[in-house]
Coordinates of C-alpha atoms and ligand atoms in Angstrom, one line a residue:
X1 CA 92.8 95.2 32.0
X2 CA 93.4 96.1 35.6
X3 CA 91.6 93.9 38.1
X4 CA 90.9 95.5 41.5
X5 CA 90.6 93.4 44.6
X6 CA 88.3 95.2 47.1
X7 CA 88.3 94.5 50.8
X8 CA 84.7 94.0 52.1
X9 CA 82.9 92.7 55.2
X10 CA 79.9 90.4 55.1
X11 CA 76.2 91.4 55.3
X12 CA 74.2 89.0 57.4
X13 CA 70.9 89.2 55.4
X14 CA 71.9 87.8 52.0
X15 CA 69.8 84.7 52.3
X16 CA 68.0 84.0 49.0
X17 CA 64.2 83.5 49.4
X18 CA 61.7 81.6 47.3
X19 CA 63.3 83.1 44.2
X20 CA 66.7 84.8 44.7
X21 CA 67.7 87.7 46.9
X22 CA 65.1 90.4 47.1
X23 CA 65.5 93.6 49.1
X24 CA 64.5 97.2 49.0
X25 CA 66.5 99.3 46.5
X26 CA 68.2 101.3 49.3
X27 CA 69.5 98.0 50.7
X28 CA 71.1 97.1 47.4
X29 CA 72.5 100.6 47.1
X30 CA 74.7 100.2 50.2
X31 CA 78.4 100.1 49.4
X32 CA 79.5 96.6 48.4
X33 CA 76.0 95.0 48.9
X34 CA 75.5 93.9 45.3
X35 CA 79.2 93.1 44.8
X36 CA 79.3 90.9 47.9
X37 CA 76.4 88.8 46.7
X38 CA 77.7 88.5 43.1
X39 CA 81.1 87.5 44.3
X40 CA 79.4 84.9 46.6
X41 CA 77.7 83.5 43.5
X42 CA 80.9 83.4 41.5
X43 CA 82.9 81.8 44.4
X44 CA 80.2 79.2 44.8
X45 CA 79.8 78.1 41.1
X46 CA 83.6 78.3 40.4
X47 CA 83.8 79.6 36.9
X48 CA 85.4 77.1 34.4
X49 CA 87.7 78.2 31.6
X50 CA 85.8 79.4 28.5
X51 CA 82.6 79.9 30.4
X52 CA 79.7 82.1 29.1
X53 CA 77.2 83.8 31.4
X54 CA 73.7 85.1 30.5
X55 CA 72.8 88.5 32.1
X56 CA 69.7 90.7 32.0
X57 CA 66.9 92.0 34.0
X58 CA 63.3 93.2 34.0
X59 CA 64.3 96.9 33.5
X60 CA 63.5 98.0 37.0
X61 CA 65.3 100.8 38.8
X62 CA 69.0 100.0 39.3
X63 CA 68.9 97.4 36.5
X64 CA 71.4 99.1 34.3
X65 CA 73.8 100.1 37.0
X66 CA 73.8 96.6 38.4
X67 CA 74.5 95.2 35.0
X68 CA 77.6 97.3 34.5
X69 CA 78.9 96.2 37.9
X70 CA 78.3 92.5 37.2
X71 CA 79.9 92.7 33.8
X72 CA 83.1 94.1 35.3
X73 CA 83.0 91.4 38.1
X74 CA 82.4 88.7 35.5
X75 CA 85.5 89.8 33.6
X76 CA 87.5 89.7 36.8
X77 CA 86.2 86.2 37.7
X78 CA 87.3 84.6 34.4
X79 CA 84.2 84.5 32.2
X80 CA 85.1 84.5 28.5
X81 CA 81.8 85.9 27.3
X82 CA 78.6 87.4 28.7
X83 CA 75.4 87.5 26.7
X84 CA 73.4 90.6 27.7
X85 CA 70.0 91.6 26.5
X86 CA 69.9 95.0 24.7
X87 CA 69.1 97.8 27.1
X88 CA 69.9 95.3 29.9
X89 CA 66.5 93.7 29.2
X90 CA 65.8 90.0 29.5
X91 CA 62.7 88.4 30.8
X92 CA 63.2 85.5 33.1
X93 CA 61.9 82.9 30.6
X94 CA 64.0 84.5 27.8
X95 CA 67.1 84.2 30.1
X96 CA 66.3 80.6 30.7
X97 CA 65.9 80.0 27.0
X98 CA 69.3 81.6 26.2
X99 CA 71.1 79.6 28.9
X100 CA 69.8 76.4 27.3
X101 CA 70.3 77.5 23.7
X102 CA 73.9 78.6 24.1
X103 CA 74.7 76.1 26.9
X104 CA 76.1 78.8 29.1
X105 CA 77.5 78.4 32.6
X106 CA 74.1 79.7 33.9
X107 CA 72.9 83.2 34.1
X108 CA 72.1 86.1 36.4
X109 CA 68.7 87.6 36.3
X110 CA 68.0 91.0 37.9
X111 CA 64.4 91.1 39.1
X112 CA 62.2 91.2 42.1
X113 CA 59.5 89.7 39.9
X114 CA 56.0 91.0 40.8
X115 CA 57.3 93.4 43.6
X116 CA 57.0 97.1 42.8
X117 CA 60.1 98.9 41.6
X118 CA 61.6 102.4 41.7
X119 CA 64.0 104.1 44.1
X120 CA 61.8 103.0 47.1
X121 CA 60.7 99.7 45.5
X122 CA 62.4 96.4 45.4
X123 CA 65.3 95.0 43.5
X124 CA 66.4 91.4 43.2
X125 CA 69.1 89.1 41.9
X126 CA 69.0 85.4 41.2
X127 CA 71.3 82.8 39.7
X128 CA 70.1 80.2 37.3
X129 CA 72.1 77.1 36.6
X130 CA 73.2 75.4 33.4
X131 CA 69.8 73.8 32.9
X132 CA 68.3 77.3 32.7
X133 CA 66.4 76.9 36.0
X134 CA 66.6 78.7 39.4
X135 CA 69.5 77.4 41.4
X136 CA 68.4 74.6 43.7
X137 CA 68.5 75.0 47.5
X138 CA 71.9 73.4 47.9
X139 CA 73.4 76.1 45.7
X140 CA 71.5 79.0 47.2
X141 CA 72.5 77.8 50.7
X142 CA 76.1 77.7 49.6
X143 CA 75.9 81.2 48.2
X144 CA 74.4 82.4 51.5
X145 CA 77.2 80.6 53.4
X146 CA 79.8 82.3 51.1
X147 CA 78.2 85.7 51.7
X148 CA 78.6 85.3 55.4
X149 CA 82.4 85.0 55.3
X150 CA 83.3 87.1 52.3
X151 CA 86.3 89.3 52.7
X152 CA 87.0 90.6 49.2
X153 CA 85.7 90.8 45.7
X154 CA 87.2 91.3 42.3
X155 CA 86.2 93.9 39.7
X156 CA 87.7 95.0 36.4
X157 CA 88.7 98.6 36.1
X158 CA 87.1 99.5 32.7
X159 CA 84.6 101.8 31.1
X160 CA 80.9 101.0 31.0
X161 CA 79.6 99.0 28.1
X162 CA 77.2 100.5 25.5
X163 CA 74.1 98.5 26.4
X164 CA 71.7 100.0 23.8
X165 CA 73.3 98.8 20.6
X166 CA 73.6 95.1 19.7
X167 CA 77.2 94.0 19.0
X168 CA 80.3 92.7 20.7
X169 CA 82.3 94.8 23.2
X170 CA 85.4 93.9 25.2
X171 CA 86.2 94.2 28.8
X172 CA 89.8 93.0 28.9
X173 CA 89.8 89.4 27.7
X174 CA 86.1 89.0 28.1
X175 CA 83.6 89.6 25.2
X176 CA 80.3 91.3 26.1
X177 CA 77.7 90.3 23.4
X178 CA 74.7 92.7 23.5
X179 CA 72.0 90.7 21.8
X180 CA 68.4 91.2 20.8
X181 CA 66.5 90.1 24.0
X182 CA 63.4 88.8 22.1
X183 CA 64.5 86.9 19.0
X184 CA 65.6 83.5 20.4
X185 CA 62.6 83.4 22.7
X186 CA 60.1 84.3 19.9
X187 CA 61.6 81.6 17.7
X188 CA 61.2 79.1 20.5
X189 CA 57.5 80.1 20.8
X190 CA 57.0 79.6 17.1
X191 CA 58.5 76.1 17.3
X192 CA 55.9 75.1 20.0
X193 CA 52.7 76.7 18.8
X194 CA 50.6 76.9 15.7
X195 CA 51.2 80.5 14.8
X196 CA 49.3 80.2 11.5
X197 CA 46.1 79.0 13.3
X198 CA 46.4 81.8 15.9
X199 CA 47.0 84.3 13.1
X200 CA 43.8 83.1 11.4
X201 CA 41.9 83.4 14.7
X202 CA 43.0 86.9 15.2
X203 CA 42.3 87.9 11.6
X204 CA 38.8 86.6 12.0
X205 CA 38.1 89.3 14.6
X206 CA 38.9 87.5 17.9
X207 CA 40.1 90.3 20.1
X208 CA 42.9 90.1 22.6
X209 CA 44.2 92.5 25.2
X210 CA 47.6 91.8 26.8
X211 CA 48.7 94.0 29.7
X212 CA 52.5 94.1 30.0
X213 CA 52.1 96.3 33.1
X214 CA 55.0 98.5 32.0
X215 CA 57.3 95.6 32.8
X216 CA 59.5 93.4 30.8
X217 CA 57.0 91.6 28.5
X218 CA 56.1 94.7 26.5
X219 CA 58.9 94.2 23.8
X220 CA 58.2 90.5 23.7
X221 CA 54.4 90.9 23.4
X222 CA 54.8 93.5 20.6
X223 CA 57.1 91.2 18.6
X224 CA 55.0 88.1 19.1
X225 CA 51.4 89.3 19.1
X226 CA 51.7 92.2 16.8
X227 CA 54.6 91.6 14.5
X228 CA 54.4 87.8 14.2
X229 CA 50.7 87.1 14.8
X230 CA 49.2 90.2 13.3
X231 CA 47.2 91.3 16.4
X232 CA 45.9 94.8 15.9
X233 CA 48.1 97.7 17.1
X234 CA 48.4 101.4 16.5
X235 CA 51.3 102.5 14.3
X236 CA 52.8 104.0 17.4
X237 CA 53.7 100.6 18.9
X238 CA 54.8 99.2 15.6
X239 CA 57.5 101.9 15.2
X240 CA 58.4 101.9 18.9
X241 CA 61.9 100.6 19.7
X242 CA 62.8 98.9 22.9
X243 CA 62.9 100.4 26.4
X244 CA 65.9 102.2 27.6
X245 CA 65.9 104.4 24.5
X246 CA 64.8 107.5 26.4
X247 CA 64.1 109.8 23.4
X248 CA 61.2 107.6 22.3
X249 CA 59.8 107.0 25.8
X250 CA 56.4 108.6 26.5
X251 CA 55.7 110.6 29.6
X252 CA 54.2 108.3 32.3
X253 CA 50.8 107.2 31.1
X254 CA 50.7 109.9 28.5
X255 CA 51.0 107.7 25.4
X256 CA 48.3 105.2 26.2
X257 CA 44.6 105.5 26.7
X258 CA 43.5 104.0 30.0
X259 CA 40.2 102.9 31.5
X260 CA 37.1 102.0 29.6
X261 CA 38.2 103.7 26.5
X262 CA 40.9 101.1 25.9
X263 CA 38.3 98.4 25.3
X264 CA 37.3 99.9 22.1
X265 CA 40.8 100.8 21.0
X266 CA 42.7 98.7 18.5
X267 CA 45.7 98.1 20.7
X268 CA 46.2 94.5 21.6
X269 CA 49.1 95.3 23.9
X270 CA 48.8 97.8 26.7
X271 CA 51.4 99.3 29.1
X272 CA 53.9 98.0 26.7
X273 CA 57.0 100.0 27.5
X274 CA 59.1 98.8 30.4
X275 CA 59.7 101.6 32.9
X276 CA 62.1 101.5 35.9
X277 CA 59.1 102.0 38.3
X278 CA 56.6 100.1 36.2
X279 CA 54.7 103.4 35.8
X280 CA 54.1 103.5 39.6
X281 CA 52.2 100.2 39.4
X282 CA 52.5 96.9 41.1
X283 CA 53.4 94.5 38.3
X284 CA 51.6 91.5 39.7
X285 CA 49.1 89.9 37.3
X286 CA 46.1 89.3 39.6
X287 CA 42.6 90.6 40.0
X288 CA 43.8 93.4 42.4
X289 CA 46.9 94.7 40.8
X290 CA 46.0 94.2 37.1
X291 CA 42.7 96.0 37.7
X292 CA 43.0 98.1 34.6
X293 CA 42.9 95.0 32.4
X294 CA 40.2 93.4 34.6
X295 CA 38.0 96.5 34.1
X296 CA 38.4 96.2 30.3
X297 CA 37.6 92.5 30.3
X298 CA 34.6 92.9 32.5
X299 CA 33.4 96.1 30.8
X300 CA 31.2 96.8 27.8
X301 CA 32.5 95.7 24.4
X302 CA 35.1 93.6 26.2
X303 CA 37.7 91.7 24.1
X304 CA 37.4 87.9 23.8
X305 CA 40.6 87.2 25.7
X306 CA 42.8 89.1 28.2
X307 CA 46.1 88.3 29.8
X308 CA 48.7 90.0 31.9
X309 CA 52.3 89.2 33.0
X310 CA 54.5 90.4 35.8
X311 CA 57.7 92.3 36.3
X312 CA 60.0 89.7 34.8
X313 CA 57.5 87.9 32.5
X314 CA 57.2 84.6 34.1
X315 CA 53.7 84.9 35.6
X316 CA 50.4 85.0 33.8
X317 CA 46.8 85.8 34.4
X318 CA 44.2 84.5 31.9
X319 CA 40.8 86.2 31.5
X320 CA 37.9 85.5 29.2
X321 CA 35.2 88.0 28.4
X322 CA 33.7 88.7 31.9
X323 CA 35.5 85.6 33.2
X324 CA 38.5 84.8 35.4
X325 CA 40.4 81.5 35.4
X326 CA 42.3 80.5 38.5
X327 CA 45.9 79.5 37.7
X328 CA 45.1 76.1 39.1
X329 CA 42.3 75.6 36.6
X330 CA 44.4 77.0 33.8
X331 CA 47.1 74.4 34.4
X332 CA 44.5 71.6 34.3
X333 CA 42.9 73.0 31.1
X334 CA 46.2 73.3 29.4
X335 CA 47.1 69.7 30.3
X336 CA 43.7 68.4 29.1
X337 CA 44.0 70.2 25.8
X338 CA 47.8 69.8 25.2
X339 CA 47.1 67.3 22.4
X340 CA 45.8 70.2 20.3
X341 CA 49.1 72.1 20.5
X342 CA 51.9 71.1 18.1
X343 CA 54.7 71.2 20.7
X344 CA 52.8 68.8 23.0
X345 CA 51.1 66.5 20.6
X346 CA 53.4 63.7 21.4
X347 CA 51.8 63.5 24.9
X348 CA 52.8 64.6 28.4
X349 CA 55.2 62.7 30.5
X350 CA 53.6 63.9 33.7
X351 CA 52.4 67.1 35.5
X352 CA 53.8 68.8 38.6
X353 CA 52.1 71.4 40.8
X354 CA 53.1 73.1 44.0
X355 CA 51.4 71.9 47.1
X356 CA 49.1 74.9 47.6
X357 CA 47.9 74.6 43.9
X358 CA 44.5 73.0 43.6
X359 CA 44.2 69.3 42.6
X360 CA 42.4 70.1 39.4
X361 CA 45.5 69.0 37.4
X362 CA 45.7 65.8 39.4
X363 CA 42.3 64.8 37.9
X364 CA 43.5 65.4 34.4
X365 CA 46.7 63.5 35.0
X366 CA 44.6 60.6 36.3
X367 CA 42.4 60.6 33.2
X368 CA 45.5 60.8 31.0
X369 CA 47.2 57.9 32.9
X370 CA 50.2 60.0 33.8
X371 CA 51.8 60.9 37.2
X372 CA 51.1 64.2 39.0
X373 CA 53.8 65.4 41.4
X374 CA 53.2 67.7 44.4
X375 CA 56.2 69.9 45.2
X376 CA 56.9 72.7 47.6
X377 CA 56.2 76.3 46.4
X378 CA 59.0 77.6 44.1
X379 CA 59.8 76.8 40.5
X380 CA 63.2 75.5 41.5
X381 CA 61.5 72.3 42.7
X382 CA 60.3 71.4 39.2
X383 CA 63.8 71.5 37.6
X384 CA 64.9 68.0 38.7
X385 CA 61.6 66.5 37.6
X386 CA 61.8 68.1 34.1
X387 CA 65.5 67.2 33.7
X388 CA 64.7 63.6 34.5
X389 CA 61.9 63.6 31.9
X390 CA 59.3 62.9 34.6
X391 CA 57.1 65.9 33.8
X392 CA 56.2 68.1 30.8
X393 CA 53.8 70.7 32.3
X394 CA 54.2 72.4 35.7
X395 CA 52.1 75.0 37.4
X396 CA 51.5 77.0 40.6
X397 CA 48.6 78.8 42.1
X398 CA 50.8 81.9 42.1
X399 CA 50.1 82.6 38.5
X400 CA 52.9 80.5 37.2
X401 CA 52.6 78.0 34.4
X402 CA 55.3 76.4 32.2
X403 CA 56.7 73.4 30.6
X404 CA 60.0 71.6 29.9
X405 CA 60.7 74.0 26.9
X406 CA 62.7 76.0 29.5
X407 CA 63.3 75.7 33.2
X408 CA 61.3 78.7 34.4
X409 CA 57.6 79.5 34.4
X410 CA 56.6 81.4 31.3
X411 CA 53.9 84.1 31.1
X412 CA 53.7 84.6 27.3
X413 CA 54.0 80.8 26.7
X414 CA 50.9 80.3 28.8
X415 CA 49.1 83.0 26.8
X416 CA 50.1 81.4 23.5
X417 CA 49.1 78.0 24.8
X418 CA 45.6 79.4 25.5
X419 CA 45.4 81.1 22.1
X420 CA 46.4 77.9 20.3
X421 CA 43.7 76.0 22.1
X422 CA 41.2 78.8 21.3
X423 CA 42.2 78.8 17.7
X424 CA 41.5 75.0 17.4
X425 CA 38.4 74.8 19.6
X426 CA 36.7 78.0 18.5
X427 CA 34.8 78.3 21.8
X428 CA 35.0 81.1 24.4
X429 CA 37.3 80.9 27.3
X430 CA 34.3 80.5 29.6
X431 CA 32.8 77.7 27.5
X432 CA 36.0 75.8 27.5
X433 CA 36.4 76.2 31.3
X434 CA 32.8 75.2 32.0
X435 CA 33.1 72.1 29.8
X436 CA 36.2 71.2 31.7
X437 CA 34.4 71.5 35.0
X438 CA 31.5 69.4 33.7
X439 CA 33.9 66.6 32.7
X440 CA 36.2 66.7 35.7
X441 CA 34.2 68.5 38.4
X442 CA 35.3 71.8 39.8
X443 CA 38.1 72.3 42.3
X444 CA 36.7 75.5 43.8
X445 CA 39.7 77.6 44.8
X446 CA 40.8 80.9 46.3
X447 CA 43.8 82.4 47.9
X448 CA 43.6 85.1 50.6
X449 CA 46.7 87.2 51.2
X450 CA 47.3 89.3 54.2
X451 CA 50.2 91.5 53.1
X452 CA 52.7 93.5 55.1
X453 CA 51.7 92.3 58.6
X454 CA 54.1 92.4 61.5
X455 CA 56.4 89.4 61.4
X456 CA 55.7 88.6 65.0
X457 CA 52.0 88.4 64.3
X458 CA 52.5 86.2 61.3
X459 CA 54.9 83.9 63.1
X460 CA 52.5 83.8 66.0
X461 CA 49.7 82.5 63.7
X462 CA 51.9 79.8 62.3
X463 CA 53.1 78.8 65.8
X464 CA 49.5 78.6 67.0
X465 CA 48.6 76.3 64.1
X466 CA 51.6 74.1 64.7
X467 CA 50.7 73.9 68.4
X468 CA 47.1 72.9 67.5
X469 CA 48.0 69.9 65.3
X470 CA 47.1 67.3 68.0
X471 CA 43.8 69.1 68.8
X472 CA 42.8 69.6 65.2
X473 CA 43.4 66.0 64.2
X474 CA 40.0 64.4 63.8
X475 CA 38.2 67.6 64.9
X476 CA 34.7 68.2 63.5
X477 CA 33.6 71.6 62.1
X478 CA 29.9 71.2 61.1
X479 CA 29.9 68.6 58.3
X480 CA 33.6 68.8 57.8
X481 CA 36.0 66.6 59.7
X482 CA 39.8 67.0 59.8
X483 CA 41.6 64.0 58.3
X484 CA 45.1 65.3 58.5
X485 CA 47.1 68.3 59.6
X486 CA 50.8 68.7 59.1
X487 CA 53.6 70.9 57.8
X488 CA 54.3 69.8 54.3
X489 CA 57.6 68.2 53.5
X490 CA 59.0 67.0 50.2
X491 CA 61.5 64.4 49.2
X492 CA 62.8 65.0 45.8
X493 CA 62.3 61.8 43.9
X494 CA 65.3 62.5 41.7
X495 CA 68.1 63.5 44.1
X496 CA 66.5 62.5 47.4
X497 CA 66.9 66.0 48.9
X498 CA 64.4 66.8 51.7
X499 CA 62.6 70.2 52.1
X500 CA 60.6 70.6 55.3
X501 CA 58.4 73.3 56.7
X502 CA 56.7 74.1 53.4
X503 CA 53.3 75.1 54.6
X504 CA 50.6 74.0 57.1
X505 CA 48.0 71.7 55.6
X506 CA 44.6 71.0 57.1
X507 CA 42.9 68.4 55.0
X508 CA 39.3 67.3 55.6
X509 CA 37.9 63.9 54.9
X510 CA 35.9 65.1 51.9
X511 CA 39.2 66.4 50.3
X512 CA 38.7 70.0 51.1
X513 CA 41.8 71.8 52.3
X514 CA 43.1 74.9 54.0
X515 CA 46.7 75.7 53.7
X516 CA 48.6 78.4 55.6
X517 CA 52.0 79.6 54.3
X518 CA 54.3 82.6 54.8
X519 CA 55.4 84.2 51.6
X520 CA 59.0 83.8 50.7
X521 CA 59.2 86.7 48.2
X522 CA 58.2 89.8 50.2
X523 CA 60.7 92.4 51.5
X524 CA 58.7 94.3 54.1
X525 CA 57.0 92.7 57.1
X526 CA 55.4 89.3 56.4
X527 CA 52.7 88.1 54.0
X528 CA 50.5 85.4 55.2
X529 CA 48.7 83.4 52.5
X530 CA 45.7 81.2 53.1
X531 CA 44.8 78.8 50.3
X532 CA 41.3 77.4 50.3
X533 CA 40.0 74.5 48.2
X534 CA 37.0 72.3 48.0
X535 CA 35.7 69.9 45.3
X536 CA 32.3 70.4 43.6
X537 CA 31.2 67.6 41.3
X538 CA 27.7 69.0 41.0
X539 CA 27.4 70.9 37.7
X540 CA 24.4 72.9 39.0
X541 CA 26.7 74.5 41.5
X542 CA 29.6 75.3 39.2
X543 CA 28.3 78.8 38.5
X544 CA 28.6 79.8 42.2
X545 CA 31.1 82.5 43.3
X546 CA 34.1 80.8 44.8
X547 CA 34.0 83.0 47.9
X548 CA 30.4 81.9 48.5
X549 CA 31.3 78.2 48.0
X550 CA 34.3 78.4 50.3
X551 CA 32.6 80.5 53.0
X552 CA 32.6 77.6 55.5
X553 CA 36.3 76.9 55.0
X554 CA 37.1 80.6 55.2
X555 CA 35.3 80.7 58.6
X556 CA 37.2 77.7 59.9
X557 CA 40.5 79.2 58.7
X558 CA 39.9 82.5 60.6
X559 CA 38.8 80.6 63.7
X560 CA 41.7 78.2 64.1
X561 CA 44.3 80.8 63.2
X562 CA 43.0 83.6 65.4
X563 CA 44.1 85.7 62.5
X564 CA 41.9 88.7 62.9
X565 CA 42.8 89.1 66.6
X566 CA 46.5 88.5 66.1
X567 CA 47.0 90.7 63.0
X568 CA 44.2 93.2 63.5
X569 CA 43.2 92.8 59.9
X570 CA 39.5 92.5 59.1
X571 CA 40.0 91.3 55.6
X572 CA 42.7 90.1 53.2
X573 CA 44.7 92.6 51.1
X574 CA 44.3 90.5 48.0
X575 CA 41.8 87.8 47.1
X576 CA 42.4 85.7 44.0
Ligands
G16_1 C1 58.3 83.0 43.1 C2 58.7 81.6 42.6 C3 57.5 80.8 42.4 C4 56.6 80.8 43.6 C5 56.4 82.2 44.1 C6 55.8 82.1 45.5 O1 57.6 83.6 42.1 O2 59.4 81.7 41.4 O3 57.8 79.6 41.9 O4 55.4 80.2 43.4 O5 57.6 82.9 44.2 O6 55.8 83.3 46.1 P1 55.5 83.4 47.6 O7 56.6 82.7 48.4 O8 55.4 84.9 47.8 O9 54.2 82.8 47.9 P2 58.1 85.0 41.4 O10 57.2 85.2 40.2 O11 58.1 86.0 42.5 O12 59.6 84.7 41.0

């Protein structure tokens, strides 16, 4: 095998964000752009002899081409073996599962998560370490530093590898094992949940609808829900192979019924084929972007349970019949019911949530007598806590929930956790949630996103808030008084590392909160997020709409941030 050393010059913008390097596809298509970043990863992690790498992505545009490049660079950098998902497909949780199962020297996941794909969409790349989790900040910082002084990269001169057939292939000395992307992950799920009980629930007529949003979870959902749990499906799906096998791929939208008609259809999994542009959609499982599913769950003859996942399969949205559960409540409910689920019957060591996530889980932790940790936004902050055995369940308001079974958040895991609880309790999703609120009180919660606003305006809002800290301290807004305002910082209790500037918190004396934060995952302009939370112990008010209950806080947030004036936006782009 011939290894070529290619001279290159640094790009200045390869700083990983909340979760890896995410850029528009045209940026990644620039000569040497991907190669520079991959070489910076390999230079940073120094590849030991005999090392194996996991490699796969969410199937978005440029996934396959990038995989071929990375395989050749891995061969040139001394890896002995690379495990690649067939068709280049691996969900983020499945990649984490494989890294742990085969004790590899980490993995590379190609995804821009919930961001749209296609030639004008986004692409992304992230490195996960040997524990299966996203690289911590000290590694991503080192990769960024390497990317700023790179002068050459190494790549094997070899033919492309056949990605669509499982088996072993060679690039020089390195073996490329193309593996089934689903099997190990599905087995892990079977080891955690009571599949027999869920099968009985589904057989008894409990109807589910899972929206894979034409992203990576389609093959996983079909195998788990349809093949292993017996959820109804048309024969079409049963005989459908994986994505990437072009001949079987339907024309966009042609193979599946959409809209209200789907509610009555027998298919438990919709939008199940991963497409490079996600069928033109925005694979973010929330009330705005998963509206097709939301319409079904809020329509006539709605299924009993609905769920969606995102581009790379780590996020989840849970719906009941005509009912939405905030991710914060979902985490709390999973924790409160974990004793009903085989994989968690031995009890929880602790819970962790990101700072902007509501304190609903804290109440459950208190009742269980276990610790609850508050971390900055980003799954990477949970890794140390899980590795140290301090927490079992973790969750974020951004539709991420997971446990120490892997080191990533896990969309289908959350869906199965809910189904297991439903199979035991035999109540509706809404009834379980309302009982939970009756017992613990309700942390009324909402997030308002202002997407794609000019960076200057977004930074201006954040600066104004910082400059107002002294003035806000102790300020009175009607019946609400500010107890504390700061920019959240976190000291990792395991390794002592400190992360500052993680979001502006305005906390009132009654426990209500407003949090302002700039997104770390966008690729165009800035996204400003406002997180709003208040606590309602009064059961007679639990039925109220969250926006109504939070109206006062929303008004204060707009007033102190001068958001409307500074961004010229009258309303948020997305409300969840
Ligand atoms: C990523 C991280 C999550 C984090 C989210 C926040 O999600 O993996 O842990 O909560 O970003 O996004 P933002 O910075 O935009 O608020 P994902 O699903 O995009 O990988």
